[in-house]
Coordinates of N, CA, C and O in Angstrom, one line a residue:
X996 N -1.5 -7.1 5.9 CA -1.8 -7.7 4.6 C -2.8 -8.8 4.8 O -2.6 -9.5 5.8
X997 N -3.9 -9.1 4.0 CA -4.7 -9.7 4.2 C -4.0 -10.9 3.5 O -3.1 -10.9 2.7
X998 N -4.5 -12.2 4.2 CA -4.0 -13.7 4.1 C -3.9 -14.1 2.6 O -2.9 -14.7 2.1
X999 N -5.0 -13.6 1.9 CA -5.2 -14.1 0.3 C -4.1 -13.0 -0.6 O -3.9 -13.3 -1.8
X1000 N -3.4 -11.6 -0.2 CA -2.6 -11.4 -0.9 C -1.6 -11.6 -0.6 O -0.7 -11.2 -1.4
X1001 N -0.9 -12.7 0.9 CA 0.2 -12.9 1.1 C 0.2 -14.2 0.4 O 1.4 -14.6 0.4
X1002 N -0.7 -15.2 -0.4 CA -0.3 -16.1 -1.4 C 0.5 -15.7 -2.7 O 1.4 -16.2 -3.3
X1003 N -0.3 -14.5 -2.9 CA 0.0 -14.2 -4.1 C 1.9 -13.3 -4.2 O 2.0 -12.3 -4.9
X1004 N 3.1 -13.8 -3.5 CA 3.9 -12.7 -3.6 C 4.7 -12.5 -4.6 O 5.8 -11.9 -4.5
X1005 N 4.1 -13.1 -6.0 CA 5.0 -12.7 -7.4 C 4.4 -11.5 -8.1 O 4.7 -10.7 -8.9
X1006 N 3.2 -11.8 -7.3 CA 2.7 -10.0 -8.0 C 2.0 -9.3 -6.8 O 0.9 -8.8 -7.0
X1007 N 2.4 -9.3 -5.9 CA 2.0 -8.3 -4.4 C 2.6 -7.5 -4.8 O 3.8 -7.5 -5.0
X1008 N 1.6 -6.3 -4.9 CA 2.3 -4.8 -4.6 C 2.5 -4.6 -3.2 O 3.6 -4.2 -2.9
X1009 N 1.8 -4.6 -2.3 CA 2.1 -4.5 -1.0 C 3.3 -5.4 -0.6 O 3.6 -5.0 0.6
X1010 N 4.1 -6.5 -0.9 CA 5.0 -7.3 -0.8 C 6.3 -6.7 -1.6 O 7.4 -6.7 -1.1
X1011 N 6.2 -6.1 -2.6 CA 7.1 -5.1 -2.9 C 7.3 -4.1 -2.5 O 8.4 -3.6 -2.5
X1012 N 6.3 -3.2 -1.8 CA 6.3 -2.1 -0.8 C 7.4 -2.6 -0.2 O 8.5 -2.3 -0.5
X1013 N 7.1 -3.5 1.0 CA 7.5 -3.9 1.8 C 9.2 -4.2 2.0 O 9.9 -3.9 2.9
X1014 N 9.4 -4.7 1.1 CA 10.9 -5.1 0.4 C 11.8 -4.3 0.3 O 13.0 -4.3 0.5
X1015 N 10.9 -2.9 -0.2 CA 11.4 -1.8 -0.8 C 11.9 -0.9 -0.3 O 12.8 -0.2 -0.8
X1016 N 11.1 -0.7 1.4 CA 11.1 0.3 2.4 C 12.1 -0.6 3.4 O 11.8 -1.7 3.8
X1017 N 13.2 0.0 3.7 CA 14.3 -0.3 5.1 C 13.3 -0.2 6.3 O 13.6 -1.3 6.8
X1018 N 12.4 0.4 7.0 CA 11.5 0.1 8.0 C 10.3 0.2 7.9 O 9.6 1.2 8.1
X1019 N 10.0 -1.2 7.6 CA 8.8 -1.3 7.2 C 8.5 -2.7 8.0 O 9.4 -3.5 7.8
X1020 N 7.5 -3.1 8.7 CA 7.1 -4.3 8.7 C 5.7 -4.8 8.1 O 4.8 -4.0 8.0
X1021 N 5.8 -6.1 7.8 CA 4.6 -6.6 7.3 C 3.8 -7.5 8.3 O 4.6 -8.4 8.8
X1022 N 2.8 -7.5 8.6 CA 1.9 -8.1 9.2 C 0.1 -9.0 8.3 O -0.8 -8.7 7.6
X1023 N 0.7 -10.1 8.8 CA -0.6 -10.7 8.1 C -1.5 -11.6 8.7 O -1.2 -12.7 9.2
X1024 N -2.7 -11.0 8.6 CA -3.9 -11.6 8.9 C -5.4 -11.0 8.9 O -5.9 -10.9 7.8
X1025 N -6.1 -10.6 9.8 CA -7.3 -10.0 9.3 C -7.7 -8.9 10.6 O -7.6 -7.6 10.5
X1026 N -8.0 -9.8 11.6 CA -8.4 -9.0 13.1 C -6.7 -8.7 14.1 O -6.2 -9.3 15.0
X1027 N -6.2 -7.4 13.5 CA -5.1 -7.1 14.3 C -5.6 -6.6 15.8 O -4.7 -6.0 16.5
X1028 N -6.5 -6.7 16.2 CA -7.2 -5.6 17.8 C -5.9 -5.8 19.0 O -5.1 -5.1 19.7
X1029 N -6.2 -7.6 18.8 CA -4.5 -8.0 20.0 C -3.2 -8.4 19.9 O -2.4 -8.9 20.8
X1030 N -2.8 -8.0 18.2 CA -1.4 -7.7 17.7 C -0.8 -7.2 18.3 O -0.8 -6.0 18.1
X1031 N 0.5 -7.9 19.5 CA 1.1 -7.3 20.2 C 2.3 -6.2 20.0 O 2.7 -5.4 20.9
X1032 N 2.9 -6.6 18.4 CA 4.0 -5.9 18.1 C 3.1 -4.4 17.4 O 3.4 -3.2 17.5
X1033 N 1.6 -4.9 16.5 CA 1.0 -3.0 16.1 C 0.7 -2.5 17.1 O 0.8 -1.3 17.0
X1034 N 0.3 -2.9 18.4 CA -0.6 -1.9 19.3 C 0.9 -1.7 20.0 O 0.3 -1.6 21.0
X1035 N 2.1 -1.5 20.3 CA 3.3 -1.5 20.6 C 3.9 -0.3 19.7 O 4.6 0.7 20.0
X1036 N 3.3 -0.7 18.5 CA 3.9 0.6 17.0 C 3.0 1.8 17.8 O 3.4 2.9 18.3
X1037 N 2.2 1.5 17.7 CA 0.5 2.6 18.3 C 1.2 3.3 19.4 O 1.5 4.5 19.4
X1038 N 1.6 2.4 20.3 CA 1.4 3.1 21.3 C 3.2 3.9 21.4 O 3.5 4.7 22.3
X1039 N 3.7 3.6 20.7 CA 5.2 4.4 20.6 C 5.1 5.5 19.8 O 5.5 6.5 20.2
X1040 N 4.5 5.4 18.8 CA 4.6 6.3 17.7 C 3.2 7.0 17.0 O 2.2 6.4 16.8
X1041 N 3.6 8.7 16.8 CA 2.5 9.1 16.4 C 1.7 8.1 15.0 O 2.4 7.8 14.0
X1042 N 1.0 7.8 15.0 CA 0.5 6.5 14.2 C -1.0 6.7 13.6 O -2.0 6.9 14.3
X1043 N -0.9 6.5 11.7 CA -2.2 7.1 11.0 C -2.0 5.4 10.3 O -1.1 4.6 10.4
X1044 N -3.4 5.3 9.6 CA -3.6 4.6 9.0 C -4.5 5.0 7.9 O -5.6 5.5 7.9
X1045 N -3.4 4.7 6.4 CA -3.9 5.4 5.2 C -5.1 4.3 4.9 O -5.2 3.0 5.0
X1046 N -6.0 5.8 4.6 CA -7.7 4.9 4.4 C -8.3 6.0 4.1 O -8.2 6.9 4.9
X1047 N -9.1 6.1 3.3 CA -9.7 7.8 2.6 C -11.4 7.7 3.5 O -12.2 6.7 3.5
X1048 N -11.5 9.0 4.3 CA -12.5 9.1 4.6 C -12.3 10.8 4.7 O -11.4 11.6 4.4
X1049 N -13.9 10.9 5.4 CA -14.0 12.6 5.2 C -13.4 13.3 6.3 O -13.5 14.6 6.4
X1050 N -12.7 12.5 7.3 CA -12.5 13.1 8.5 C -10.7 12.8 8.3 O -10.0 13.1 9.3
X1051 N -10.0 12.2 7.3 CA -8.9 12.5 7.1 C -8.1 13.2 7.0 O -8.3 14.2 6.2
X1052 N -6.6 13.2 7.6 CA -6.0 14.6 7.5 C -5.3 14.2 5.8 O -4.5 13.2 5.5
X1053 N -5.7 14.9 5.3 CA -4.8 15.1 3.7 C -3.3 15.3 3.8 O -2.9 16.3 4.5
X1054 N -2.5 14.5 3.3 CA -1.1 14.6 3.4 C -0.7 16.0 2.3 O 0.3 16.8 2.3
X1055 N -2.0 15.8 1.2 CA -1.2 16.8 0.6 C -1.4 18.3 0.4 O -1.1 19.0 -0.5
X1056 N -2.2 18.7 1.7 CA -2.4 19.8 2.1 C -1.9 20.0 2.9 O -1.4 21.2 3.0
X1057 N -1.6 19.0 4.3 CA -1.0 19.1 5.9 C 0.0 18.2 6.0 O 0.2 17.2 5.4
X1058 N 0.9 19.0 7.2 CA 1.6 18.2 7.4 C 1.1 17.3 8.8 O 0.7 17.8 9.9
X1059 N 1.2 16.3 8.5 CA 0.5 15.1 9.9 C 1.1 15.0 11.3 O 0.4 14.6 12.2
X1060 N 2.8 15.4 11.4 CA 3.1 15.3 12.2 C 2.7 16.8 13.5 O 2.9 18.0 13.3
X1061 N 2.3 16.1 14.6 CA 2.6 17.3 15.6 C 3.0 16.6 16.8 O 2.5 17.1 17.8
X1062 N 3.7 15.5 17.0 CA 4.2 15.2 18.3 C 5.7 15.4 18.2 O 6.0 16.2 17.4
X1063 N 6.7 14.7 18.9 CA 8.1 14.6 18.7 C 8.5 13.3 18.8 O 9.6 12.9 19.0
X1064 N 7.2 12.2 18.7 CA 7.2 10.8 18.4 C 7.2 10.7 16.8 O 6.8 11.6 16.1
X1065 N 8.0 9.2 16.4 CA 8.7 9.1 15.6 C 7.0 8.6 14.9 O 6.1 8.0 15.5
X1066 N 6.8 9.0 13.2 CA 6.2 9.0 12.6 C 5.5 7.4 12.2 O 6.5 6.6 11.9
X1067 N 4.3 6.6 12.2 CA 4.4 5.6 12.1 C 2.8 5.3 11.2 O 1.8 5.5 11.9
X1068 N 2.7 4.9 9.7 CA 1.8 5.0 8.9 C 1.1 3.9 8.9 O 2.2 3.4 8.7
X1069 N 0.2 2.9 8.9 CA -0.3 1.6 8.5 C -0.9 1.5 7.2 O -1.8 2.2 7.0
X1070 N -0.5 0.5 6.1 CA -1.3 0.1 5.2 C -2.0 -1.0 4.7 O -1.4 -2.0 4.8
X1071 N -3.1 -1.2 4.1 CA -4.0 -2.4 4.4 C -3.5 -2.7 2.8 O -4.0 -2.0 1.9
X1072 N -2.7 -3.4 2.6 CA -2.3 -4.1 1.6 C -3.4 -5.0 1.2 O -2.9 -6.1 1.4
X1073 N -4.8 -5.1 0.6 CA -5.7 -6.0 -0.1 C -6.3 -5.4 -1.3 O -6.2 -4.2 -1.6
X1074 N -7.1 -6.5 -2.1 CA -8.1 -5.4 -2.4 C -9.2 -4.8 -1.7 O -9.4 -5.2 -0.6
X1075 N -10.2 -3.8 -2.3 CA -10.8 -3.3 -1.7 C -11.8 -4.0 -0.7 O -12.0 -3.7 0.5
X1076 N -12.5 -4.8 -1.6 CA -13.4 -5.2 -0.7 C -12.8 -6.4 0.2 O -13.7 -7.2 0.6
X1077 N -11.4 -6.7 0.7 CA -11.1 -7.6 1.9 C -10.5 -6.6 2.6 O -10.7 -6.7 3.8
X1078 N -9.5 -5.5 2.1 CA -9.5 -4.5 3.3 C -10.6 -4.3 3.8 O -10.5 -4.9 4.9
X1079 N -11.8 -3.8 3.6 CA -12.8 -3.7 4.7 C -13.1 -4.5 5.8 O -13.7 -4.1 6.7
X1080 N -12.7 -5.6 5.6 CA -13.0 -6.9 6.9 C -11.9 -6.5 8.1 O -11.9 -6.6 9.3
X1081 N -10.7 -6.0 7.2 CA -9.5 -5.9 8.3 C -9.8 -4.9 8.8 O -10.3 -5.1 9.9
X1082 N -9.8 -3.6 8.2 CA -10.6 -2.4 9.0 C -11.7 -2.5 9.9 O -11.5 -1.8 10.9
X1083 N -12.8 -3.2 9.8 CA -13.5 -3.5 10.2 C -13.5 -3.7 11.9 O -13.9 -3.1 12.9
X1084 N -12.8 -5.2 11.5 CA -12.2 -6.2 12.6 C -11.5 -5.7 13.8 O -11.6 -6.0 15.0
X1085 N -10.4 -4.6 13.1 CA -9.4 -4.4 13.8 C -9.5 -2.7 14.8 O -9.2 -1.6 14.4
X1086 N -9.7 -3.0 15.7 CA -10.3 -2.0 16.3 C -9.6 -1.4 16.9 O -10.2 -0.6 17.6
X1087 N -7.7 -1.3 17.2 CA -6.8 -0.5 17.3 C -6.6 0.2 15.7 O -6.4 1.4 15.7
X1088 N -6.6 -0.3 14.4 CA -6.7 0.5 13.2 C -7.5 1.4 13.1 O -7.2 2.5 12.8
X1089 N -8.9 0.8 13.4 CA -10.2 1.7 13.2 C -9.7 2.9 14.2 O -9.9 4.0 13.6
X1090 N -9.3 3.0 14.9 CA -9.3 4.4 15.9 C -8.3 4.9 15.9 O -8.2 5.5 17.0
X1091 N -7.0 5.0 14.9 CA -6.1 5.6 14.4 C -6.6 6.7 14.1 O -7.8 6.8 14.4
X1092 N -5.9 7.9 13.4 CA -6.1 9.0 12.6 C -6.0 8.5 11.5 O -5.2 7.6 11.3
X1093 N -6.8 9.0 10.5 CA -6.8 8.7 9.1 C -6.1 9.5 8.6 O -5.9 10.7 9.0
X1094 N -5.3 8.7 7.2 CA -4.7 9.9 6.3 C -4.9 9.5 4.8 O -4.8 8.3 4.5
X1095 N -5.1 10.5 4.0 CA -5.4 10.3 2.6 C -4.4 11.0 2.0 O -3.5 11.4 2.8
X1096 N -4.4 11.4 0.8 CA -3.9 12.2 0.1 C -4.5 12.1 -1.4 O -5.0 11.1 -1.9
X1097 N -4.4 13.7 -2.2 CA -5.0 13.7 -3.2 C -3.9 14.4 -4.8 O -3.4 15.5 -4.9
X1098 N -4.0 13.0 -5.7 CA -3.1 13.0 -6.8 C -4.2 13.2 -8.0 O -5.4 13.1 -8.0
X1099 N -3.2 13.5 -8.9 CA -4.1 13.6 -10.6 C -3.2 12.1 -10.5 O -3.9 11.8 -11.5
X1100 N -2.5 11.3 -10.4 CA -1.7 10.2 -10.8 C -2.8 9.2 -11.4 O -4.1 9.3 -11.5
X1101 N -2.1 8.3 -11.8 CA -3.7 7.3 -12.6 C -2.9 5.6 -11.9 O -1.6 5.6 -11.8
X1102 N -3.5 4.7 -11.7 CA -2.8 3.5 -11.2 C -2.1 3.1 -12.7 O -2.9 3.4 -13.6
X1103 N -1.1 2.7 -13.1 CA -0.5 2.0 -14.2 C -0.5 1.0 -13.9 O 0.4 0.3 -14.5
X1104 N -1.3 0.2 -12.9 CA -1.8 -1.2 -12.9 C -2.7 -1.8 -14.1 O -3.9 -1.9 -14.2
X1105 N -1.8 -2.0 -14.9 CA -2.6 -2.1 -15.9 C -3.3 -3.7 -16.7 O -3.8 -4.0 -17.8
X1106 N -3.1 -4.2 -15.6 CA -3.6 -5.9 -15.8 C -4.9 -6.1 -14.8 O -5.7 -7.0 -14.7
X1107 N -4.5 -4.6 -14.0 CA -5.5 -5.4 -12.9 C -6.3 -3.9 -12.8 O -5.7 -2.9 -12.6
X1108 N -7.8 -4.0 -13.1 CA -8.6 -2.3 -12.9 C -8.7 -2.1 -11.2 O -8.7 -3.0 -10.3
X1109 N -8.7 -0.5 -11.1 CA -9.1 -0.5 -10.1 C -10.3 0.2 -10.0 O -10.9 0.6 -11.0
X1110 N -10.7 0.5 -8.9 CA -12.3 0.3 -8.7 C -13.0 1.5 -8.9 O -14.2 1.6 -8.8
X1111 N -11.9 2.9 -9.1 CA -12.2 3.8 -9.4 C -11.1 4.4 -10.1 O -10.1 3.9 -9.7
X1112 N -10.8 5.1 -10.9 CA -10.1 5.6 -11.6 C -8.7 6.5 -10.9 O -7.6 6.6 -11.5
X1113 N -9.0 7.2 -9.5 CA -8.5 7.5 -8.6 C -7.2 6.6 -8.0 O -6.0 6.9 -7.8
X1114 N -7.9 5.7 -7.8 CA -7.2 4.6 -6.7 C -5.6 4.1 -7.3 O -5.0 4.0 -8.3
X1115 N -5.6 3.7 -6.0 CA -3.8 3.4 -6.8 C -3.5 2.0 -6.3 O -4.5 1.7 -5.6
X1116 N -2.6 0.9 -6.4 CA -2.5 0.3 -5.9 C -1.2 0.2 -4.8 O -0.2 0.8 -5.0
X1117 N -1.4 -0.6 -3.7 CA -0.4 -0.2 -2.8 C 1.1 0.4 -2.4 O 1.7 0.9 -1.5
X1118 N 1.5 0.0 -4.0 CA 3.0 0.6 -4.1 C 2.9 1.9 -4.7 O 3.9 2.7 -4.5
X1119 N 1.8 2.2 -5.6 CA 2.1 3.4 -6.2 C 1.8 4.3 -5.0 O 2.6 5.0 -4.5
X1120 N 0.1 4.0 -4.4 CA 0.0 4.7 -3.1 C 0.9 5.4 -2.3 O 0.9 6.6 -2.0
X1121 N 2.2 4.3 -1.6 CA 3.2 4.6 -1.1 C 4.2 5.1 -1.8 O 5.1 5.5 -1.1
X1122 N 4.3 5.2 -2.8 CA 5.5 6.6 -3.0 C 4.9 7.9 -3.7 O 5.5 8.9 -4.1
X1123 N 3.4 7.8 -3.9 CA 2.5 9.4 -3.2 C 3.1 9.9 -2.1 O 4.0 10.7 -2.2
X1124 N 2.8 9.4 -0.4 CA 3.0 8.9 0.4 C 4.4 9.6 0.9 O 4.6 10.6 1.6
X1125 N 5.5 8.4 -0.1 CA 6.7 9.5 0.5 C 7.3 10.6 -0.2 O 8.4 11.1 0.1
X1126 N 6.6 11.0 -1.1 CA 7.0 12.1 -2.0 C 6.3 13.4 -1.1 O 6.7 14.5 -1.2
X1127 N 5.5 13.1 -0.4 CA 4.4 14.1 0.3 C 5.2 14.0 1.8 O 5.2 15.0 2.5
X1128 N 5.8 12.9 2.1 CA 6.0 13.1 3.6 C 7.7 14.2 3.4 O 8.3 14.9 4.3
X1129 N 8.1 14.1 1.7 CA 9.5 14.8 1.9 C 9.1 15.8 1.7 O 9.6 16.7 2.5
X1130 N 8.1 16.1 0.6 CA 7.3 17.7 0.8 C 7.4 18.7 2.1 O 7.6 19.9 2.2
X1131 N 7.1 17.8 3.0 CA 7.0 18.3 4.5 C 7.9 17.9 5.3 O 7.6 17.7 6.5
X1132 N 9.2 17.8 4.6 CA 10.2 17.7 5.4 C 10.3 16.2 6.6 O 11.4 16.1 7.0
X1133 N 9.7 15.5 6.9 CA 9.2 14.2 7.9 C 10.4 13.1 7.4 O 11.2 12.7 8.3
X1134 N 10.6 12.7 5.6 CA 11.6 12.0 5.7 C 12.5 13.0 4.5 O 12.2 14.1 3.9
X1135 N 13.7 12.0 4.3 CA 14.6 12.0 2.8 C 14.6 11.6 2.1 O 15.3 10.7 2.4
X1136 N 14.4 11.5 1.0 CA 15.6 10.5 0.2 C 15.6 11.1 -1.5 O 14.8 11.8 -2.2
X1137 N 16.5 10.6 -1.7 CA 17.1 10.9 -2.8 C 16.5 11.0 -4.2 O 16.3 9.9 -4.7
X1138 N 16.2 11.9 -4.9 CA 15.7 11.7 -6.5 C 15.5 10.6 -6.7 O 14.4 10.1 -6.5
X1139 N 17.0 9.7 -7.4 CA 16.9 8.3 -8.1 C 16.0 7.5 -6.9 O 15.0 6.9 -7.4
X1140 N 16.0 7.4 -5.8 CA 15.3 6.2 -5.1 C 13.8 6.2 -5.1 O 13.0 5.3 -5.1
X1141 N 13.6 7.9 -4.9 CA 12.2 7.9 -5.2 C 11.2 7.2 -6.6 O 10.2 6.5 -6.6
X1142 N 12.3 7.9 -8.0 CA 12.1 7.7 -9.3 C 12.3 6.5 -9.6 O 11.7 6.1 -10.6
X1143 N 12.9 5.6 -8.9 CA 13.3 3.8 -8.9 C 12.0 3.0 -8.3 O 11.8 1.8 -8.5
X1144 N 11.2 4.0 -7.5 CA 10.8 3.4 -6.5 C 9.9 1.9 -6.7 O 9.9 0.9 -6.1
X1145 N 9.0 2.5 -8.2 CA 7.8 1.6 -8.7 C 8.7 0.9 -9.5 O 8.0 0.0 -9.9
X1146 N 10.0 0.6 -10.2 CA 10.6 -0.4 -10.9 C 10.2 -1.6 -10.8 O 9.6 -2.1 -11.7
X1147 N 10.4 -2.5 -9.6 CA 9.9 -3.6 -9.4 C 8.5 -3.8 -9.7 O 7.9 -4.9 -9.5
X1148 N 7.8 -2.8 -10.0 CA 6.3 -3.1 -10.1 C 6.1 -2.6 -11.4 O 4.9 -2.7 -11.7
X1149 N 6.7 -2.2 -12.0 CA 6.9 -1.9 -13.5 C 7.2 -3.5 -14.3 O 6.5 -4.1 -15.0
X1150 N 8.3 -3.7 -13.8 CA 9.1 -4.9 -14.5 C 8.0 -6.3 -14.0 O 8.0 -7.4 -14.6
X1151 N 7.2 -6.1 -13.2 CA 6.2 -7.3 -12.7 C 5.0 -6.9 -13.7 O 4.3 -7.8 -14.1
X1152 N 4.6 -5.8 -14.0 CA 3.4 -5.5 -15.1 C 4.2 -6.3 -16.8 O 3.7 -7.1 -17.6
X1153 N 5.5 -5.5 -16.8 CA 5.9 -5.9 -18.5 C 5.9 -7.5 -18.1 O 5.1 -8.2 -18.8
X1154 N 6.4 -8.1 -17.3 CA 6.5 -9.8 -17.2 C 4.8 -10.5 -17.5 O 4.6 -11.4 -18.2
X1155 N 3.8 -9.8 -16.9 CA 2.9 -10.3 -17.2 C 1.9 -10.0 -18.6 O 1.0 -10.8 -19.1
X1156 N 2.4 -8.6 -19.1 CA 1.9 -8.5 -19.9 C 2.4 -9.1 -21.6 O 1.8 -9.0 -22.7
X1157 N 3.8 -9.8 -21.4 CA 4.5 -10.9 -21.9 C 3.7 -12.3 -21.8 O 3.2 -12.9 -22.8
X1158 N 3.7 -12.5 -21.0 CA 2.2 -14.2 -20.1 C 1.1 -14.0 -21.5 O 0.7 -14.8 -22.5
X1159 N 0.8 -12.7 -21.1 CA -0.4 -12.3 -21.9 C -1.1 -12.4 -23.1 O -2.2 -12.8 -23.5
X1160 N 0.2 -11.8 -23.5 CA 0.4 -11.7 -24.9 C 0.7 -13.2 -26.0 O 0.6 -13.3 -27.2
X1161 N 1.0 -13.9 -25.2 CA 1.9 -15.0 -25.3 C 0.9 -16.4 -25.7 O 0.4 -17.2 -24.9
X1162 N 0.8 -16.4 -26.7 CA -1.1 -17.4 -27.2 C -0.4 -19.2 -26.2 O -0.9 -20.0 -25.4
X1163 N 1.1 -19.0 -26.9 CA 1.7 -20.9 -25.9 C 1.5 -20.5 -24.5 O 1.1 -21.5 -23.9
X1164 N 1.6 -19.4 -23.8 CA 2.0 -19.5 -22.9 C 0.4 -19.9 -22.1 O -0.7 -19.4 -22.4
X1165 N 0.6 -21.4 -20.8 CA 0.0 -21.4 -19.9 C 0.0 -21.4 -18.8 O -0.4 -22.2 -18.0
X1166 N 0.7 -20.1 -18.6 CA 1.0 -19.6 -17.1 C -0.4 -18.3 -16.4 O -0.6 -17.9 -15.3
X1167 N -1.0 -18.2 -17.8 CA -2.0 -17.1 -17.8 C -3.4 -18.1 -17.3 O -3.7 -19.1 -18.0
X1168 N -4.0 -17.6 -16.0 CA -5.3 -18.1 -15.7 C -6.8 -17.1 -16.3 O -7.7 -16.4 -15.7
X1169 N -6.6 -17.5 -17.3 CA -8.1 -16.4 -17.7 C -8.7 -17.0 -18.9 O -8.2 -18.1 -18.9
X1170 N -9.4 -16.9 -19.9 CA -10.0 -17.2 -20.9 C -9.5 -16.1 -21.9 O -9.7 -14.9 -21.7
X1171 N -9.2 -16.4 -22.7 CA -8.8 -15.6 -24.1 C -10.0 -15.6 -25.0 O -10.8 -16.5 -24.8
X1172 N -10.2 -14.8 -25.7 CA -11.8 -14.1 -26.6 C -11.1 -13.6 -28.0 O -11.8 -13.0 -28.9

């Protein structure tokens, strides 16, 4: 997670990811290259890092797993243009396997645009993610947990779009028109 979205954790989607998933850890800063506990993940587990390029394996065509090491994904929880510095920087990430996947889904981030109509933001991304890794058998879980999954990021959109709406309210930093 990049330093400037670990201020923000009343509306981190990647901070709710994180919460959400029983093994998951979060890591924050920019240049992970001598991160002793990722390169540790790396070097234990078959290990991708979700990031769309042309040379990625598609989750939702393939299945990613081919070792008998335990499955292990990285996500750059920022926006777009400060993920690039972490990617950049981090030169055990950069030389991961890439993985993407491809949805008709639309982000219901609806306070905040994203940069293409495609894109999702990090929690929706991740339960693409695990709906595709159950496709292919890799994990489990259950209807309701999946269907639950984005609640917390639902209930943090209606809270803000309450702020919003709200002419007394000065909790909203933006200019009204």
């Amino acid at each position: 997670m990049h330093p400037k979205e670990f201020k923000k954790v009343k509306n981190n989607t990647g901070h709710f990811t994180h919460l959400s998933l029983d093994n998951s850890e979060l890591f924050v800063g920019i240049d992970f290259s001598d991160h002793k506990r990722i390169n540790e993940i790396i070097k234990t587990h078959e290990s991708y890092i979700l990031f769309p390029s042309p040379h990625a394996t598609n989750l939702t065509h393939s299945n990613p797993k081919s070792t008998s090491k335990p499955l292990a994904i990285f996500l750059i929880d920022s926006t777009w243009a400060c993920a690039k510095p972490i990617f950049n920087r981090s030169k055990n990430l950069q030389n991961l396997k890439h993985l993407s996947f491809t949805t008709t889904k639309t982000s219901q981030y609806k306070i905040k645009a994203q940069p293409q109509e495609a894109y999702l933001s990090t929690i929706e991304s991740t339960q693409v993610v695990l709906e595709l890794l159950q496709k292919h058998g890799i994990e489990a879980f259950n209807k309701e947990d999946l269907e639950g999954f984005l609640e917390p990021f639902h209930q943090m959109i209606a809270y803000q779009e309450v702020l919003i709406n709200n002419p007394k309210s000065n909790a909203v930093r933006f200019k009204r028109y």
